[in-house]
Amino acid sequence: MTLIHNTFIRGLNSIHEKAGLVRPADVPAFMGYITSLTTAIHEHHHGEETIIFPFLQTKLDKMKDNLKQHERFSGGVNELENYAKRVSVKKEQYDAQKVKSLIEAFGSDIVEHLGDEIPTVAPEELAKFEKADLDAMVEVHEKHIKQQPVFTVFPFVLTHHDASAVPQWPPLPSAISWFARNIAYRVHSSYWKFSPFDNHGLPHAAYA
């Protein structure tokens, strides 16, 4: 869980850092980059709220706190996403300061949550469940992950993970991993110049 959370934090930091550097010609790609992050966050939390938390809540009462924290920042994520979509269809002008302000409005809440959630799903907590039951829940969640937007969410995750630290993550089947890195990555390749890593999780030249 920590590793996927790290990709979100890196994405938020990258958007905030690069907002003021974006050249006019790159605004559409930057909006696509922003919506790739917000989609990844939505998909992640949808999986938690519909699959992981209901299962864990049967023995762990802490899931209620996680849901309350989701509510604190979900509106801010939606506002950022909606702004990016409006700019994409030219219903609003790009404003770097507005992008920064939108992130600052919910950034502290989401980063706090991403840290607070980890102990609630720690191994000692999961040990309270029967292995067969836990495995069944994980299998359902893995199906949910595989159904996420392959041309945005998958490349986003890959380009925000430091492969030098954990080279075998994310644990995708080899065929899906190859497709995500070599095909899906290229569909919206203009988005990922804002990412901190390339399609193999290695640092690349920073956008400037």
PDB file of C-alpha atoms in Angstrom:
ATOM      1  CA  MET A   1       0.000   0.000   0.000  1.00  0.00           C
ATOM      2  CA  THR A   2       2.860   2.374   0.773  1.00  0.00           C
ATOM      3  CA  LEU A   3       4.229   2.141  -2.769  1.00  0.00           C
ATOM      4  CA  ILE A   4       0.987   3.081  -4.518  1.00  0.00           C
ATOM      5  CA  HIS A   5       0.513   5.914  -2.029  1.00  0.00           C
ATOM      6  CA  ASN A   6       3.988   7.172  -2.896  1.00  0.00           C
ATOM      7  CA  THR A   7       3.008   7.454  -6.559  1.00  0.00           C
ATOM      8  CA  PHE A   8       0.137   9.777  -5.640  1.00  0.00           C
ATOM      9  CA  ILE A   9       2.345  11.973  -3.483  1.00  0.00           C
ATOM     10  CA  ARG A  10       4.974  12.185  -6.231  1.00  0.00           C
ATOM     11  CA  GLY A  11       2.255  13.104  -8.715  1.00  0.00           C
ATOM     12  CA  LEU A  12       0.873  15.886  -6.535  1.00  0.00           C
ATOM     13  CA  ASN A  13       4.367  17.242  -5.928  1.00  0.00           C
ATOM     14  CA  SER A  14       5.189  17.096  -9.623  1.00  0.00           C
ATOM     15  CA  ILE A  15       2.042  18.980 -10.649  1.00  0.00           C
ATOM     16  CA  HIS A  16       2.590  21.645  -8.012  1.00  0.00           C
ATOM     17  CA  GLU A  17       6.253  22.018  -8.962  1.00  0.00           C
ATOM     18  CA  LYS A  18       5.741  22.150 -12.738  1.00  0.00           C
ATOM     19  CA  ALA A  19       2.498  24.174 -12.904  1.00  0.00           C
ATOM     20  CA  GLY A  20       4.378  27.441 -13.345  1.00  0.00           C
ATOM     21  CA  LEU A  21       6.753  26.004 -15.951  1.00  0.00           C
ATOM     22  CA  VAL A  22       4.186  24.710 -18.431  1.00  0.00           C
ATOM     23  CA  ARG A  23       4.532  26.203 -21.897  1.00  0.00           C
ATOM     24  CA  PRO A  24       1.301  27.069 -23.759  1.00  0.00           C
ATOM     25  CA  ALA A  25       1.791  24.249 -26.256  1.00  0.00           C
ATOM     26  CA  ASP A  26       2.088  21.749 -23.395  1.00  0.00           C
ATOM     27  CA  VAL A  27      -1.073  22.771 -21.520  1.00  0.00           C
ATOM     28  CA  PRO A  28      -3.245  20.015 -23.084  1.00  0.00           C
ATOM     29  CA  ALA A  29      -0.695  17.364 -22.113  1.00  0.00           C
ATOM     30  CA  PHE A  30      -0.403  18.783 -18.603  1.00  0.00           C
ATOM     31  CA  MET A  31      -4.183  18.610 -18.208  1.00  0.00           C
ATOM     32  CA  GLY A  32      -4.040  14.985 -19.315  1.00  0.00           C
ATOM     33  CA  TYR A  33      -1.303  14.381 -16.773  1.00  0.00           C
ATOM     34  CA  ILE A  34      -3.438  15.917 -14.027  1.00  0.00           C
ATOM     35  CA  THR A  35      -6.505  13.839 -14.914  1.00  0.00           C
ATOM     36  CA  SER A  36      -4.354  10.705 -15.014  1.00  0.00           C
ATOM     37  CA  LEU A  37      -3.438  11.373 -11.380  1.00  0.00           C
ATOM     38  CA  THR A  38      -7.002  12.122 -10.299  1.00  0.00           C
ATOM     39  CA  THR A  39      -8.280   9.028 -12.109  1.00  0.00           C
ATOM     40  CA  ALA A  40      -5.635   6.892 -10.390  1.00  0.00           C
ATOM     41  CA  ILE A  41      -6.676   8.282  -6.996  1.00  0.00           C
ATOM     42  CA  HIS A  42     -10.379   7.717  -7.726  1.00  0.00           C
ATOM     43  CA  GLU A  43      -9.786   4.160  -8.919  1.00  0.00           C
ATOM     44  CA  HIS A  44      -7.637   3.346  -5.900  1.00  0.00           C
ATOM     45  CA  HIS A  45     -10.159   4.657  -3.411  1.00  0.00           C
ATOM     46  CA  HIS A  46     -13.082   3.051  -5.235  1.00  0.00           C
ATOM     47  CA  GLY A  47     -11.355  -0.310  -4.825  1.00  0.00           C
ATOM     48  CA  GLU A  48     -10.783   0.355  -1.145  1.00  0.00           C
ATOM     49  CA  GLU A  49     -14.319   1.559  -0.469  1.00  0.00           C
ATOM     50  CA  THR A  50     -16.104  -1.225  -2.365  1.00  0.00           C
ATOM     51  CA  ILE A  51     -13.791  -4.203  -1.822  1.00  0.00           C
ATOM     52  CA  ILE A  52     -11.063  -3.802   0.814  1.00  0.00           C
ATOM     53  CA  PHE A  53     -12.731  -1.747   3.536  1.00  0.00           C
ATOM     54  CA  PRO A  54     -16.047  -3.671   3.667  1.00  0.00           C
ATOM     55  CA  PHE A  55     -14.094  -6.894   4.091  1.00  0.00           C
ATOM     56  CA  LEU A  56     -11.717  -5.528   6.732  1.00  0.00           C
ATOM     57  CA  GLN A  57     -14.512  -3.759   8.586  1.00  0.00           C
ATOM     58  CA  THR A  58     -15.948  -7.161   9.578  1.00  0.00           C
ATOM     59  CA  LYS A  59     -13.143  -7.432  12.138  1.00  0.00           C
ATOM     60  CA  LEU A  60     -11.469  -4.024  12.179  1.00  0.00           C
ATOM     61  CA  ASP A  61     -13.345  -0.905  13.185  1.00  0.00           C
ATOM     62  CA  LYS A  62     -10.660   1.446  11.865  1.00  0.00           C
ATOM     63  CA  MET A  63     -12.021   1.427   8.313  1.00  0.00           C
ATOM     64  CA  LYS A  64     -14.633   3.991   9.333  1.00  0.00           C
ATOM     65  CA  ASP A  65     -11.840   6.470  10.037  1.00  0.00           C
ATOM     66  CA  ASN A  66     -10.318   5.792   6.626  1.00  0.00           C
ATOM     67  CA  LEU A  67     -13.657   6.516   4.951  1.00  0.00           C
ATOM     68  CA  LYS A  68     -14.041   9.767   6.882  1.00  0.00           C
ATOM     69  CA  GLN A  69     -10.605  10.851   5.705  1.00  0.00           C
ATOM     70  CA  HIS A  70     -11.552  10.055   2.104  1.00  0.00           C
ATOM     71  CA  GLU A  71     -14.486  12.431   2.462  1.00  0.00           C
ATOM     72  CA  ARG A  72     -12.189  15.232   3.617  1.00  0.00           C
ATOM     73  CA  PHE A  73     -10.215  15.422   0.379  1.00  0.00           C
ATOM     74  CA  SER A  74     -12.408  13.802  -2.296  1.00  0.00           C
ATOM     75  CA  GLY A  75     -14.090  17.103  -3.097  1.00  0.00           C
ATOM     76  CA  GLY A  76     -10.706  18.754  -3.639  1.00  0.00           C
ATOM     77  CA  VAL A  77      -9.572  15.975  -5.982  1.00  0.00           C
ATOM     78  CA  ASN A  78     -12.806  16.416  -7.939  1.00  0.00           C
ATOM     79  CA  GLU A  79     -12.281  20.172  -8.193  1.00  0.00           C
ATOM     80  CA  LEU A  80      -8.775  19.694  -9.583  1.00  0.00           C
ATOM     81  CA  GLU A  81     -10.036  17.125 -12.065  1.00  0.00           C
ATOM     82  CA  ASN A  82     -12.966  19.260 -13.198  1.00  0.00           C
ATOM     83  CA  TYR A  83     -10.708  22.277 -13.675  1.00  0.00           C
ATOM     84  CA  ALA A  84      -8.317  20.252 -15.839  1.00  0.00           C
ATOM     85  CA  LYS A  85     -11.223  18.994 -17.935  1.00  0.00           C
ATOM     86  CA  ARG A  86     -12.573  22.522 -18.438  1.00  0.00           C
ATOM     87  CA  VAL A  87      -9.167  23.760 -19.547  1.00  0.00           C
ATOM     88  CA  SER A  88      -8.853  20.783 -21.897  1.00  0.00           C
ATOM     89  CA  VAL A  89     -12.035  21.752 -23.744  1.00  0.00           C
ATOM     90  CA  LYS A  90     -11.142  25.475 -23.642  1.00  0.00           C
ATOM     91  CA  LYS A  91     -13.958  26.409 -21.285  1.00  0.00           C
ATOM     92  CA  GLU A  92     -11.412  27.967 -18.948  1.00  0.00           C
ATOM     93  CA  GLN A  93      -7.949  29.474 -19.305  1.00  0.00           C
ATOM     94  CA  TYR A  94      -4.933  27.738 -17.851  1.00  0.00           C
ATOM     95  CA  ASP A  95      -3.819  29.408 -14.633  1.00  0.00           C
ATOM     96  CA  ALA A  96      -0.732  27.985 -12.931  1.00  0.00           C
ATOM     97  CA  GLN A  97      -1.524  29.629  -9.617  1.00  0.00           C
ATOM     98  CA  LYS A  98      -5.012  28.146  -9.641  1.00  0.00           C
ATOM     99  CA  VAL A  99      -3.586  24.667 -10.146  1.00  0.00           C
ATOM    100  CA  LYS A 100      -1.279  25.186  -7.186  1.00  0.00           C
ATOM    101  CA  SER A 101      -4.109  26.556  -5.047  1.00  0.00           C
ATOM    102  CA  LEU A 102      -6.377  23.626  -5.895  1.00  0.00           C
ATOM    103  CA  ILE A 103      -3.694  21.163  -4.812  1.00  0.00           C
ATOM    104  CA  GLU A 104      -2.876  23.122  -1.675  1.00  0.00           C
ATOM    105  CA  ALA A 105      -6.566  23.058  -0.714  1.00  0.00           C
ATOM    106  CA  PHE A 106      -6.554  19.282  -0.208  1.00  0.00           C
ATOM    107  CA  GLY A 107      -2.880  18.309  -0.336  1.00  0.00           C
ATOM    108  CA  SER A 108      -2.285  18.206   3.422  1.00  0.00           C
ATOM    109  CA  ASP A 109      -5.428  16.140   4.021  1.00  0.00           C
ATOM    110  CA  ILE A 110      -4.641  13.512   1.412  1.00  0.00           C
ATOM    111  CA  VAL A 111      -0.979  13.180   2.427  1.00  0.00           C
ATOM    112  CA  GLU A 112      -2.007  12.809   6.067  1.00  0.00           C
ATOM    113  CA  HIS A 113      -4.499  10.119   5.085  1.00  0.00           C
ATOM    114  CA  LEU A 114      -2.009   8.232   2.938  1.00  0.00           C
ATOM    115  CA  GLY A 115       0.249   7.960   5.980  1.00  0.00           C
ATOM    116  CA  ASP A 116      -2.483   7.227   8.539  1.00  0.00           C
ATOM    117  CA  GLU A 117      -3.997   4.421   6.467  1.00  0.00           C
ATOM    118  CA  ILE A 118      -0.880   2.240   6.387  1.00  0.00           C
ATOM    119  CA  PRO A 119      -1.046   0.990  10.015  1.00  0.00           C
ATOM    120  CA  THR A 120      -4.738   0.096   9.592  1.00  0.00           C
ATOM    121  CA  VAL A 121      -3.856  -2.487   6.938  1.00  0.00           C
ATOM    122  CA  ALA A 122      -0.560  -3.645   8.469  1.00  0.00           C
ATOM    123  CA  PRO A 123       0.318  -7.370   8.478  1.00  0.00           C
ATOM    124  CA  GLU A 124      -0.571  -7.734  12.153  1.00  0.00           C
ATOM    125  CA  GLU A 125      -4.065  -6.436  11.385  1.00  0.00           C
ATOM    126  CA  LEU A 126      -4.507  -8.665   8.347  1.00  0.00           C
ATOM    127  CA  ALA A 127      -3.394 -11.653  10.452  1.00  0.00           C
ATOM    128  CA  LYS A 128      -6.764 -11.462  12.222  1.00  0.00           C
ATOM    129  CA  PHE A 129      -8.413 -12.894   9.096  1.00  0.00           C
ATOM    130  CA  GLU A 130      -8.457 -16.425   7.737  1.00  0.00           C
ATOM    131  CA  LYS A 131      -5.940 -16.742   4.916  1.00  0.00           C
ATOM    132  CA  ALA A 132      -8.495 -18.174   2.508  1.00  0.00           C
ATOM    133  CA  ASP A 133     -10.866 -15.269   3.112  1.00  0.00           C
ATOM    134  CA  LEU A 134      -8.086 -12.720   2.746  1.00  0.00           C
ATOM    135  CA  ASP A 135      -6.849 -14.354  -0.453  1.00  0.00           C
ATOM    136  CA  ALA A 136     -10.368 -14.277  -1.902  1.00  0.00           C
ATOM    137  CA  MET A 137     -10.658 -10.546  -1.197  1.00  0.00           C
ATOM    138  CA  VAL A 138      -7.234  -9.879  -2.728  1.00  0.00           C
ATOM    139  CA  GLU A 139      -8.229 -11.812  -5.850  1.00  0.00           C
ATOM    140  CA  VAL A 140     -11.332  -9.651  -6.298  1.00  0.00           C
ATOM    141  CA  HIS A 141      -9.265  -6.516  -5.790  1.00  0.00           C
ATOM    142  CA  GLU A 142      -6.661  -7.642  -8.322  1.00  0.00           C
ATOM    143  CA  LYS A 143      -9.439  -7.997 -10.904  1.00  0.00           C
ATOM    144  CA  HIS A 144     -10.484  -4.436 -10.107  1.00  0.00           C
ATOM    145  CA  ILE A 145      -6.914  -3.219 -10.650  1.00  0.00           C
ATOM    146  CA  LYS A 146      -6.693  -4.924 -14.050  1.00  0.00           C
ATOM    147  CA  GLN A 147      -9.874  -3.132 -15.161  1.00  0.00           C
ATOM    148  CA  GLN A 148      -8.462   0.351 -14.557  1.00  0.00           C
ATOM    149  CA  PRO A 149      -7.800   2.648 -17.551  1.00  0.00           C
ATOM    150  CA  VAL A 150      -4.777   1.018 -19.091  1.00  0.00           C
ATOM    151  CA  PHE A 151      -3.594   4.012 -21.138  1.00  0.00           C
ATOM    152  CA  THR A 152      -3.546   6.491 -18.249  1.00  0.00           C
ATOM    153  CA  VAL A 153      -3.553   4.868 -14.809  1.00  0.00           C
ATOM    154  CA  PHE A 154      -1.021   2.154 -15.602  1.00  0.00           C
ATOM    155  CA  PRO A 155       1.575   4.478 -17.182  1.00  0.00           C
ATOM    156  CA  PHE A 156       0.980   7.008 -14.414  1.00  0.00           C
ATOM    157  CA  VAL A 157       1.826   4.436 -11.736  1.00  0.00           C
ATOM    158  CA  LEU A 158       4.872   3.159 -13.624  1.00  0.00           C
ATOM    159  CA  THR A 159       6.288   6.664 -14.134  1.00  0.00           C
ATOM    160  CA  HIS A 160       5.863   7.612 -10.468  1.00  0.00           C
ATOM    161  CA  HIS A 161       7.497   4.547  -8.953  1.00  0.00           C
ATOM    162  CA  ASP A 162      11.214   4.440  -8.160  1.00  0.00           C
ATOM    163  CA  ALA A 163      12.221   1.092  -9.644  1.00  0.00           C
ATOM    164  CA  SER A 164      15.727   1.373  -8.204  1.00  0.00           C
ATOM    165  CA  ALA A 165      14.235   1.040  -4.710  1.00  0.00           C
ATOM    166  CA  VAL A 166      11.702  -1.728  -5.414  1.00  0.00           C
ATOM    167  CA  PRO A 167      12.365  -3.191  -8.885  1.00  0.00           C
ATOM    168  CA  GLN A 168       9.690  -5.908  -8.797  1.00  0.00           C
ATOM    169  CA  TRP A 169       6.764  -3.530  -8.237  1.00  0.00           C
ATOM    170  CA  PRO A 170       4.018  -3.240  -9.335  1.00  0.00           C
ATOM    171  CA  PRO A 171       3.408  -7.012  -9.311  1.00  0.00           C
ATOM    172  CA  LEU A 172       1.739  -7.223 -12.711  1.00  0.00           C
ATOM    173  CA  PRO A 173       1.680 -10.332 -14.913  1.00  0.00           C
ATOM    174  CA  SER A 174       4.591 -10.084 -17.335  1.00  0.00           C
ATOM    175  CA  ALA A 175       2.372  -9.616 -20.403  1.00  0.00           C
ATOM    176  CA  ILE A 176       0.443  -6.733 -18.814  1.00  0.00           C
ATOM    177  CA  SER A 177       3.640  -5.153 -17.532  1.00  0.00           C
ATOM    178  CA  TRP A 178       5.208  -5.286 -21.005  1.00  0.00           C
ATOM    179  CA  PHE A 179       2.079  -3.835 -22.614  1.00  0.00           C
ATOM    180  CA  ALA A 180       1.828  -1.016 -20.066  1.00  0.00           C
ATOM    181  CA  ARG A 181       5.507  -0.043 -20.420  1.00  0.00           C
ATOM    182  CA  ASN A 182       5.834  -0.374 -24.185  1.00  0.00           C
ATOM    183  CA  ILE A 183       2.398   0.216 -25.703  1.00  0.00           C
ATOM    184  CA  ALA A 184       0.114   1.992 -23.227  1.00  0.00           C
ATOM    185  CA  TYR A 185       2.900   4.390 -22.257  1.00  0.00           C
ATOM    186  CA  ARG A 186       3.198   5.602 -25.858  1.00  0.00           C
ATOM    187  CA  VAL A 187      -0.495   6.386 -26.371  1.00  0.00           C
ATOM    188  CA  HIS A 188      -0.262   9.513 -24.213  1.00  0.00           C
ATOM    189  CA  SER A 189       3.508   9.850 -24.194  1.00  0.00           C
ATOM    190  CA  SER A 190       3.264  13.657 -24.013  1.00  0.00           C
ATOM    191  CA  TYR A 191       1.770  13.357 -20.512  1.00  0.00           C
ATOM    192  CA  TRP A 192       4.699  11.539 -18.990  1.00  0.00           C
ATOM    193  CA  LYS A 193       7.325  14.206 -19.627  1.00  0.00           C
ATOM    194  CA  PHE A 194       5.984  15.719 -16.393  1.00  0.00           C
ATOM    195  CA  SER A 195       6.583  12.462 -14.481  1.00  0.00           C
ATOM    196  CA  PRO A 196       9.653  11.983 -12.279  1.00  0.00           C
ATOM    197  CA  PHE A 197      10.512   8.608 -13.878  1.00  0.00           C
ATOM    198  CA  ASP A 198      10.369   6.976 -17.300  1.00  0.00           C
ATOM    199  CA  ASN A 199       8.370   3.889 -18.302  1.00  0.00           C
ATOM    200  CA  HIS A 200      10.921   1.668 -16.582  1.00  0.00           C
ATOM    201  CA  GLY A 201      10.870   3.586 -13.318  1.00  0.00           C
ATOM    202  CA  LEU A 202      14.214   5.291 -13.916  1.00  0.00           C
ATOM    203  CA  PRO A 203      14.806   9.037 -13.453  1.00  0.00           C
ATOM    204  CA  HIS A 204      14.615  11.084 -16.625  1.00  0.00           C
ATOM    205  CA  ALA A 205      15.255  14.693 -17.528  1.00  0.00           C
ATOM    206  CA  ALA A 206      12.994  17.017 -15.557  1.00  0.00           C
ATOM    207  CA  TYR A 207      10.519  19.120 -17.495  1.00  0.00           C
ATOM    208  CA  ALA A 208      11.647  22.743 -17.538  1.00  0.00           C
TER     209      ALA A 208
END
